[in-house]
Coordinates of C-alpha atoms and ligand atoms in Angstrom, one line a residue:
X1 CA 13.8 5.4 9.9
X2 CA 13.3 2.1 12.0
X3 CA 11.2 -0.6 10.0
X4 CA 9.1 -0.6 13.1
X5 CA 8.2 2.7 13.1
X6 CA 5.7 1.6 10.1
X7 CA 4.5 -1.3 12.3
X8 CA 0.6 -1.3 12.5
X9 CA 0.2 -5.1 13.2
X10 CA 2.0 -8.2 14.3
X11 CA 2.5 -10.8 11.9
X12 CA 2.1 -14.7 11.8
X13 CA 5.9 -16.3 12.3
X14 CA 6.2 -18.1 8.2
X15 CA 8.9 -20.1 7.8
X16 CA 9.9 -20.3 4.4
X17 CA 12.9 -20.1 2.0
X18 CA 11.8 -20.2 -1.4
X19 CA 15.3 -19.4 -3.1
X20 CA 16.9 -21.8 -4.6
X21 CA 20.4 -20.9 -2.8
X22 CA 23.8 -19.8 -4.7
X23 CA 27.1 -19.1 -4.0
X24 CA 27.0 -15.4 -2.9
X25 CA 29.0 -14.7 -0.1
X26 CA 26.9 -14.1 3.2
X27 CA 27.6 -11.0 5.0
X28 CA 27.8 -8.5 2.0
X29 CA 25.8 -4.7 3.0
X30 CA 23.9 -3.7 0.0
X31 CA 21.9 -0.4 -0.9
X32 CA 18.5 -1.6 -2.9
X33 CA 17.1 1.6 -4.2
X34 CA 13.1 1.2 -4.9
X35 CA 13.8 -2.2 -3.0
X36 CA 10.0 -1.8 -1.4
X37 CA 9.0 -2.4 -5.0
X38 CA 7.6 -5.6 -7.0
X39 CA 10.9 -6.9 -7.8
X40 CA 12.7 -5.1 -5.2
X41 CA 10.9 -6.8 -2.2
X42 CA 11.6 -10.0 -3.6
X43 CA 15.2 -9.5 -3.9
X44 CA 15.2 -8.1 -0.7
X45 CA 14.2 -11.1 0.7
X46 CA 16.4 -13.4 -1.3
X47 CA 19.4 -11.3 -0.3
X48 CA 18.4 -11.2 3.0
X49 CA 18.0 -14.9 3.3
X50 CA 21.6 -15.3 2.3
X51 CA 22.2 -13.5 5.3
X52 CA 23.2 -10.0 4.2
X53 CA 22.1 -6.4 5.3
X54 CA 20.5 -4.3 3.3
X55 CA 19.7 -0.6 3.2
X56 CA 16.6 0.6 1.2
X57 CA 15.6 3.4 -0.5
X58 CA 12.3 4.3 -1.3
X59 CA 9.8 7.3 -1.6
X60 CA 7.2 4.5 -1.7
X61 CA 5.8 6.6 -4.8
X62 CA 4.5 3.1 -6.0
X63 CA 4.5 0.9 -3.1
X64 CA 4.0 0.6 0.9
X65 CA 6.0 -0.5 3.8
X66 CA 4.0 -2.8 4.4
X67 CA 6.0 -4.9 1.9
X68 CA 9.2 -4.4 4.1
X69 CA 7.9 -5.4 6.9
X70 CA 6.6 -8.9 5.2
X71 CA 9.8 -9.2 4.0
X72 CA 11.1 -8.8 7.6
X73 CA 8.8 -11.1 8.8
X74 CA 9.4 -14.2 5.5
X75 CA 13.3 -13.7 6.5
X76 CA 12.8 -14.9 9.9
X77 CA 15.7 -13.0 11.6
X78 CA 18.3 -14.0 9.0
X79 CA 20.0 -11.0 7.2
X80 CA 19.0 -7.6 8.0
X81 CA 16.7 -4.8 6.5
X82 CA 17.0 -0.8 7.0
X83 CA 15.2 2.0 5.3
X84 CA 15.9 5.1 4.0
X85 CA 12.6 6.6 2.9
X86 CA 13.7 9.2 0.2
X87 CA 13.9 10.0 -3.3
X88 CA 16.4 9.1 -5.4
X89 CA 16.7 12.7 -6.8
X90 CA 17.4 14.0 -3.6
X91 CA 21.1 13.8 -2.4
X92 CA 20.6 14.4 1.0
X93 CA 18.7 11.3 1.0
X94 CA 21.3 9.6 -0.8
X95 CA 23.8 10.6 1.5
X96 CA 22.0 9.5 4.6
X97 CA 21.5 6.0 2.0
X98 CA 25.3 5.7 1.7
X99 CA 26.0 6.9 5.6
X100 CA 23.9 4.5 7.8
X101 CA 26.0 1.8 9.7
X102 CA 29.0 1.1 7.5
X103 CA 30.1 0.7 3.9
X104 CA 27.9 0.0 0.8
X105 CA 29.5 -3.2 -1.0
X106 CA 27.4 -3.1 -3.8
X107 CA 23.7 -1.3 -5.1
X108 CA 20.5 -2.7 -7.2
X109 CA 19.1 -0.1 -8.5
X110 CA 15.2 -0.5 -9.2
X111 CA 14.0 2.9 -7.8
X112 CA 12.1 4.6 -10.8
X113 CA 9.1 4.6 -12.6
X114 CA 7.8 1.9 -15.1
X115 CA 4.3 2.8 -17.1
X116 CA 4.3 3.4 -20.8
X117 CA 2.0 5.6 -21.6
X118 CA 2.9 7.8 -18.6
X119 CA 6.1 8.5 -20.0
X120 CA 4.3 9.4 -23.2
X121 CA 2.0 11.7 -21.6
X122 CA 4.5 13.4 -19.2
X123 CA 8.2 12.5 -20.5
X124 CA 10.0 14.8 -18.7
X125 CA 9.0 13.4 -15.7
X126 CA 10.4 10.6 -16.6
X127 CA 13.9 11.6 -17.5
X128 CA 13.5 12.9 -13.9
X129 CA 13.2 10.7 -11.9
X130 CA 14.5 7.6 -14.4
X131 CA 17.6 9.3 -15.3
X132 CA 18.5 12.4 -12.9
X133 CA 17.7 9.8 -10.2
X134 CA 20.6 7.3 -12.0
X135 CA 23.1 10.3 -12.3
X136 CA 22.0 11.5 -8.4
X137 CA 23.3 7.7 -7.3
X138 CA 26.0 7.3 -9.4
X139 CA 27.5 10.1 -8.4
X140 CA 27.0 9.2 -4.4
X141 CA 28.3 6.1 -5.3
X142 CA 31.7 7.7 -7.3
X143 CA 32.0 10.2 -3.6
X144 CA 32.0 7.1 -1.6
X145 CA 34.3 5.0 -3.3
X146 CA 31.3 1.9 -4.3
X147 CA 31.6 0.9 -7.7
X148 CA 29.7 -2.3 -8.1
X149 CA 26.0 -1.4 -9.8
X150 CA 23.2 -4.0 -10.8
X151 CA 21.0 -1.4 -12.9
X152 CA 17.2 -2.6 -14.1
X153 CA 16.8 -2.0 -17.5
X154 CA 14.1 -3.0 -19.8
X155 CA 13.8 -5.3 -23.2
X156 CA 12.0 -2.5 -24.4
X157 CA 14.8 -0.7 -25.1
X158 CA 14.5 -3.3 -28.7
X159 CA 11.8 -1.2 -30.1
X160 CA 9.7 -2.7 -32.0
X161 CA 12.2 -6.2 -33.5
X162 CA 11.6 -7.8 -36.7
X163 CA 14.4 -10.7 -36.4
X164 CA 15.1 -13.2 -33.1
X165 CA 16.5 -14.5 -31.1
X166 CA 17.3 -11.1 -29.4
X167 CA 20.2 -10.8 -28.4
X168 CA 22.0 -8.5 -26.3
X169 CA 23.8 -7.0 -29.6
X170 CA 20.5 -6.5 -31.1
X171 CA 20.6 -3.0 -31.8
X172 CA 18.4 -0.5 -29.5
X173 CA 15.7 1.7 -31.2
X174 CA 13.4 2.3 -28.0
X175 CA 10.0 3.8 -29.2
X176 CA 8.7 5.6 -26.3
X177 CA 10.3 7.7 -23.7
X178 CA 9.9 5.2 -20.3
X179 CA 12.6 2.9 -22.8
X180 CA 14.7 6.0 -23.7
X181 CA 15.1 6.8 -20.1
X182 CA 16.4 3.4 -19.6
X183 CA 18.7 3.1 -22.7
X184 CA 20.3 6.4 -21.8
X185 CA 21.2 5.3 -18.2
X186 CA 22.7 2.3 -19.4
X187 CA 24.9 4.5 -21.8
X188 CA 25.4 7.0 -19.0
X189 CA 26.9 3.8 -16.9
X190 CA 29.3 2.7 -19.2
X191 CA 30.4 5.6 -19.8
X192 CA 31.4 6.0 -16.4
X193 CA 32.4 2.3 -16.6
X194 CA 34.9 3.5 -19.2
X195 CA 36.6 6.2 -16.6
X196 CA 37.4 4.0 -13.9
X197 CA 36.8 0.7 -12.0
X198 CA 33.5 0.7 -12.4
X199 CA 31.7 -3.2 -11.7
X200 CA 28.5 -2.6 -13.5
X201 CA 25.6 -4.7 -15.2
X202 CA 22.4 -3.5 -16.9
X203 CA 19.8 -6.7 -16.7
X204 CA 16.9 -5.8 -19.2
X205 CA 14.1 -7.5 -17.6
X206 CA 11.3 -9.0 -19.8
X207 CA 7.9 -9.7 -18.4
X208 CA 8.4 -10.5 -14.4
X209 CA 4.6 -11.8 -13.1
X210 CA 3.5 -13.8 -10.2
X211 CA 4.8 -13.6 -6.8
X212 CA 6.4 -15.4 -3.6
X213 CA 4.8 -18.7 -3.4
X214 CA 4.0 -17.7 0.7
X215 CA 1.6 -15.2 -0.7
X216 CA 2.7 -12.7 1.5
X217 CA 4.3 -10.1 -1.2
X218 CA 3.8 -9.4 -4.8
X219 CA 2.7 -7.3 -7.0
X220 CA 0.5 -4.2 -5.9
X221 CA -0.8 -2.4 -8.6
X222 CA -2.4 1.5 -8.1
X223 CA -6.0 2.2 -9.8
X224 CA -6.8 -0.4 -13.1
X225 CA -3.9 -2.3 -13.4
X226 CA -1.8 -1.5 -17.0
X227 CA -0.2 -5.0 -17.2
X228 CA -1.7 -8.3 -18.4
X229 CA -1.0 -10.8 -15.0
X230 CA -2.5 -8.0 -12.5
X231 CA -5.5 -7.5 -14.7
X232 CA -6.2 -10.9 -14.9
X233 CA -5.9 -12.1 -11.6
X234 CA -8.3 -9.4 -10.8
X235 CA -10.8 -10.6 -13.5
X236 CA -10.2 -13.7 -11.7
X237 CA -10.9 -12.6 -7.8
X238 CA -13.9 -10.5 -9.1
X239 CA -12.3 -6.8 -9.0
X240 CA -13.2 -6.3 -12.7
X241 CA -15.9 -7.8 -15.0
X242 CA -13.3 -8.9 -18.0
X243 CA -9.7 -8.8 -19.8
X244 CA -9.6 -6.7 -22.9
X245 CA -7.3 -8.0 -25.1
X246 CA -5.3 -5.6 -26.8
X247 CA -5.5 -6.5 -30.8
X248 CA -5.6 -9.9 -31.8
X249 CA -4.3 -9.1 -35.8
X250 CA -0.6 -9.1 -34.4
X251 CA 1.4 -10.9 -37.1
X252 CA 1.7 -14.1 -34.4
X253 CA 0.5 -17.6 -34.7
X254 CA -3.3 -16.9 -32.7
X255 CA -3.2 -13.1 -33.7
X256 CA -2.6 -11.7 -30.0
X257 CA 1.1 -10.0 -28.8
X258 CA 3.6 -11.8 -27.5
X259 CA 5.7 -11.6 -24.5
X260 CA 8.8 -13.4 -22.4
X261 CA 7.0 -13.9 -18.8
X262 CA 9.6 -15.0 -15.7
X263 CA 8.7 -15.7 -12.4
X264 CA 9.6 -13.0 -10.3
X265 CA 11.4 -15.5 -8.0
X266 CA 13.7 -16.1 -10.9
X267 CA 14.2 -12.6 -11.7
X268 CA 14.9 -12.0 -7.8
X269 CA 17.5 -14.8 -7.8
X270 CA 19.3 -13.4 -11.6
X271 CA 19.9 -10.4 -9.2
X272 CA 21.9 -12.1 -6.4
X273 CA 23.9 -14.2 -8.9
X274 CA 25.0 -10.9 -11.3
X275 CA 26.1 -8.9 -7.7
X276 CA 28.0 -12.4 -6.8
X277 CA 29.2 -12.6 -10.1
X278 CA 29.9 -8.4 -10.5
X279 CA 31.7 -9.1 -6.4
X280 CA 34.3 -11.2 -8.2
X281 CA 35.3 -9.5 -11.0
X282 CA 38.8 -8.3 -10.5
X283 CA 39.0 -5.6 -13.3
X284 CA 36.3 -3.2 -14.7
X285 CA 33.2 -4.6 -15.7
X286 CA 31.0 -3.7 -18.0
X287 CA 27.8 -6.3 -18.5
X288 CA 24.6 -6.3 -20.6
X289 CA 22.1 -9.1 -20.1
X290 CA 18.8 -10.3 -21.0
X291 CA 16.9 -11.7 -18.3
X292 CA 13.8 -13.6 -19.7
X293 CA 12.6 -17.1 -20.5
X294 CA 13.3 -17.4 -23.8
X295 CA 10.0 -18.9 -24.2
X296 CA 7.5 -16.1 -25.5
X297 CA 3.7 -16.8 -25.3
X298 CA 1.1 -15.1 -26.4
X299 CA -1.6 -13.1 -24.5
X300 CA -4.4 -16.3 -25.3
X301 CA -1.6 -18.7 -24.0
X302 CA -1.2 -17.0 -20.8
X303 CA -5.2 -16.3 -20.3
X304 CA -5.7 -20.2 -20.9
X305 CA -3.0 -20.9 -19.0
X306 CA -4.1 -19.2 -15.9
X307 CA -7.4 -21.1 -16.2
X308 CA -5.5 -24.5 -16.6
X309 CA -3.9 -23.5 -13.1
X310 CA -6.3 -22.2 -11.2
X311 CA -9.5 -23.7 -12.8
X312 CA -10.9 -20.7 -13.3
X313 CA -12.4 -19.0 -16.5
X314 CA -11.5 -15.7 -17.5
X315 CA -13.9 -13.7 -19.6
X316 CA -12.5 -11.4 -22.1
X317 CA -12.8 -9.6 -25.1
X318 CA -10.7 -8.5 -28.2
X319 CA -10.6 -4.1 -28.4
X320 CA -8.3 -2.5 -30.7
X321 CA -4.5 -2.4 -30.1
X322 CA -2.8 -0.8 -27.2
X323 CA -0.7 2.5 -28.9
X324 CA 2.9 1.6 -28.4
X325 CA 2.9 -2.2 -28.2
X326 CA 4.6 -4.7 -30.6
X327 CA 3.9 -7.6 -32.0
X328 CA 6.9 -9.7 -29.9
X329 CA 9.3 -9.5 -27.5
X330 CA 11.1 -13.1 -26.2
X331 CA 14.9 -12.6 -24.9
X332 CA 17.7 -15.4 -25.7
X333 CA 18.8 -15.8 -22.2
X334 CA 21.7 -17.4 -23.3
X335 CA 24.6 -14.8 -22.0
X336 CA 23.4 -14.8 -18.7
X337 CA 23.2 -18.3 -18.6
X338 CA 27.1 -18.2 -19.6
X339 CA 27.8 -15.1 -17.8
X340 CA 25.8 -16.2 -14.8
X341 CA 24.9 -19.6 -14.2
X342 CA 21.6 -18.4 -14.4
X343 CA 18.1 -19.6 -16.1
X344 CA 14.7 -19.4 -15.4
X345 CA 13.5 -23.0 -13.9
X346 CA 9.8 -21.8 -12.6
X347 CA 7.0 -22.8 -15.3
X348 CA 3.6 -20.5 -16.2
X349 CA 1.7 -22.8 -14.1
X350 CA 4.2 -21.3 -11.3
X351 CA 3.6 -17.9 -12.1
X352 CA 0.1 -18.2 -12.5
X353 CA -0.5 -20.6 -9.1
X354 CA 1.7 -18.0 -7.3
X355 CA 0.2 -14.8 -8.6
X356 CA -3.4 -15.9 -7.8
X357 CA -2.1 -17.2 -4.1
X358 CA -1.1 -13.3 -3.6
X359 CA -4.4 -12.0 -5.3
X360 CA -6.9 -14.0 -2.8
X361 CA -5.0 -13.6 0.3
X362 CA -4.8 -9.7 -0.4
X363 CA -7.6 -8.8 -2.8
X364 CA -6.4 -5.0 -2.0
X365 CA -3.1 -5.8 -2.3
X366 CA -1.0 -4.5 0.9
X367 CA -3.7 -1.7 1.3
X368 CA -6.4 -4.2 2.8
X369 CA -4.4 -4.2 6.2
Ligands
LIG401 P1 7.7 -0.9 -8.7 O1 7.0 0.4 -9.1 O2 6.9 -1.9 -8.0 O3 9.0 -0.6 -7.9 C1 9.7 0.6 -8.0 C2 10.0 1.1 -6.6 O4 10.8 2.4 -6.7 C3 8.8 1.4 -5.8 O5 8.9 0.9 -4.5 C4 8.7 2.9 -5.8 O6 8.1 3.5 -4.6 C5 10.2 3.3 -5.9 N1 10.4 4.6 -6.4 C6 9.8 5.2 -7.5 N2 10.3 6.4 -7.7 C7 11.2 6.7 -6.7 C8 12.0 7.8 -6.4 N3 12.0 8.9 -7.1 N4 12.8 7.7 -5.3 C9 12.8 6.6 -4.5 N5 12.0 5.5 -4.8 C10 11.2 5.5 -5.9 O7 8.3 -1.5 -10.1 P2 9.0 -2.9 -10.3 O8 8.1 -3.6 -11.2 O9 9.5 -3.5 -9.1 O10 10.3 -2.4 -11.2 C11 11.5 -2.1 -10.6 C12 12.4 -1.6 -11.7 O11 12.5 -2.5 -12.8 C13 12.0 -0.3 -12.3 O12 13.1 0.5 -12.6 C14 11.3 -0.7 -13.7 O13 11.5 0.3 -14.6 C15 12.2 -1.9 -14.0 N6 11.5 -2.9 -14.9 C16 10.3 -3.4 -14.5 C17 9.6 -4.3 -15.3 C18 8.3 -4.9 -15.0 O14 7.6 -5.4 -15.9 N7 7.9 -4.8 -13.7 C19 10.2 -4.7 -16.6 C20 11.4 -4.1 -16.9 C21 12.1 -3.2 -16.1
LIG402 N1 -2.3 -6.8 -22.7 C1 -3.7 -7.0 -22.9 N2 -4.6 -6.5 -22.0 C2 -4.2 -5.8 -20.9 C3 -2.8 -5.6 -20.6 C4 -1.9 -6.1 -21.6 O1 -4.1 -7.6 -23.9 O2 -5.1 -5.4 -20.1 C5 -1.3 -7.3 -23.6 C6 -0.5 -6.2 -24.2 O3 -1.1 -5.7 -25.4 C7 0.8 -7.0 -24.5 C8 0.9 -8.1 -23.4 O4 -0.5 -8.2 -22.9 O5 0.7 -7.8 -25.7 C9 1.8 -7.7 -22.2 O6 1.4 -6.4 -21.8 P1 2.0 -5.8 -20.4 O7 1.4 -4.5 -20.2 O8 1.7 -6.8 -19.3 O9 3.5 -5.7 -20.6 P2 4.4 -4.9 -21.6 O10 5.2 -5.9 -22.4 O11 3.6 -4.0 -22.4 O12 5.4 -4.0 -20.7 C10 5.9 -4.5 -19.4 C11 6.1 -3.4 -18.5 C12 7.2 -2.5 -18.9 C13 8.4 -3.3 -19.1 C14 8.1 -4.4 -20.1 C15 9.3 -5.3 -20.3 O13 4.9 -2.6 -18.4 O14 7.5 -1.6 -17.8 O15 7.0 -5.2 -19.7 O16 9.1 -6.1 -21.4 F1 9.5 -2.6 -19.5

């Protein structure tokens, strides 16, 4: 389906390239599956600034077009951007994925779905559309001879750790089923990536907040947000009265949990560099890599650093703990600094000045249009 069949309005003509630019060759054609998403619209655009084409997939079961379109728009005619809209399950949709305009050099695979206690309430769900939807792709990919896979994983797949730095040896002992989905597609993958010559790399995100610094796209929440940046820069633009913070008797230094928050920018850009890197590789390649800070901070850090940013106070108050959290999760980012090149360079005051740049010029997220 043509971009511009979602068109509802015209768009002011930004001219920005906020990617710090790397090596990857220009003129690859990529399949970004859930690429309408958070992270996946910000790749998108990042790729697409390099100059390449993408196809995207999405059932926009968690987001809108009207993120594509943006990212039409921020890429200013460089690169260019089709759409599949289908689910990832469905291998008809896959098909048509894999048969518009030419051969797929590479895939990012972000379609799926992301909230805890969902997958607690309704796991199979889950295993769905996380881990059919994996084997539904991988299997497309196998028929048309495309072997080179950036899968998003999760640093949840730790569990619950007790020693750091975590590394990407740390053993796995995810505690609810959203992380089980995602450990059991990275062990599907390299079980393929045992058979044959398989490029593939399983980045385990840690906490990606804030947005592009155009305000244009970023992250667009459904109903009460279940993450701490959303919730906050909504307690900030009025939407909701306070924070709760979830437990502040975590065994860390001011009680409350902590987490390893990037800049999605930075995420976005980890993504180019691993398919550059994953494009070179002359043998099979099998890669697992945290993708984080290495800088955890604590819920209190990040509320008062948000008001250092922005100057403005956010009111909140300490209920019981969130079932399923942990104390701490903060990645040593140190492989795919080796691996990659790669580390995060954008600061909390970044996220947190980026983030609330999205939030006021879209209070309803991409809905208000
Ligand atoms: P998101 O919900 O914003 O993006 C996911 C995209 O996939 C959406 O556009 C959604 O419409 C699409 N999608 C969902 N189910 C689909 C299906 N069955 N068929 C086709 N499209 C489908 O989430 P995000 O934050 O951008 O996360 C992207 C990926 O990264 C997810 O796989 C998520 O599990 C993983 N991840 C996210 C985080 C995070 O904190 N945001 C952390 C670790 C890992
Ligand atoms: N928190 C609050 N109040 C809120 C929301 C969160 O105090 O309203 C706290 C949580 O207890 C936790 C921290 O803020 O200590 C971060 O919570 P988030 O919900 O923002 O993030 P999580 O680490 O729980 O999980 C997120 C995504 C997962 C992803 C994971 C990767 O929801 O999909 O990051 O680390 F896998």
């Amino acid at each position: 389906m043509a971009l511009a069949d979602h068109v509802k309005s015209g768009f002011a003509n930004l001219q920005q390239n906020c990617f710090h630019q790397h090596t990857i060759h220009v003129g690859h054609r990529f399949l970004i599956t859930g690429g309408a998403g958070f992270i996946g619209s910000h790749t998108a655009l990042g790729l697409m600034e390099q100059g390449h084409s993408l196809v995207i997939l999405d059932n926009f079961d968690n987001s809108s077009p009207d993120a594509l379109l943006r990212v039409e728009e921020l890429a200013n005619g460089s690169g260019s951007l089709e759409l599949v809209e289908g689910d990832v399950r469905d291998a008809d949709a896959m098909e048509r994925a894999f048969q518009s305009n030419g051969p797929i050099d590479g895939v990012i695979h972000f379609a799926g779905l992301k909230a805890v206690g969902e997958s607690v309430r309704d796991p199979l769900r889950y295993w769905d559309v996380n881990v059919n939807g994996s084997r539904v792709l991988a299997a497309a990919m196998e028929r048309h001879g495309c072997k080179t896979l950036v899968f998003s994983s999760t640093s949840t797949v730790y569990g619950e750790p007790e020693i750091f730095p975590l590394r990407e040896q740390t053993p796995t002992a995810p505690i609810h089923p959203y992380a089980q989905t995602k450990l059991a597609v990275e062990q599907m993958l390299s079980a393929l990536g045992r058979n044959g010559a398989w490029r593939i790399a399983s980045l385990r995100y840690f906490n990606p907040v804030g947005a592009h610094p155009s305000g244009r796209i970023g992250e667009d929440p459904l109903g009460i947000p279940n993450n701490l940046f959303p919730f906050i820069t909504q307690v900030a633009a009025g939407r909701r009265d306070q924070l709760q913070i979830f437990g502040n008797d975590y065994p860390t230094p001011d009680g409350t949990g902590i987490r390893d928050y990037l800049h999605v920018m930075d995420l976005a850009e980890a993504h180019g560099m691993t398919l550059d890197h994953l494009l070179k590789q002359a043998g099979p390649t099998t890669l697992t890599l945290n993708i984080g800070t290495g800088h955890g901070l604590s819920v209190l850090e990040v509320v008062h650093g948000f008001e250092r940013a922005t100057g403005i106070t956010i009111p909140y108050k300490v209920v019981p703990r969130r079932p399923g959290d942990v104390p701490k999760l903060e990645a040593c980012p140190l492989k795919a600094k080796d691996t990659l090149g790669w580390t995060a360079t954008r600061t909390l005051d970044d996220m947190c000045r980026d983030g609330w740049a999205w939030q006021q010029a879209n209070p309803m997220g991409y809905r208000g249009e």
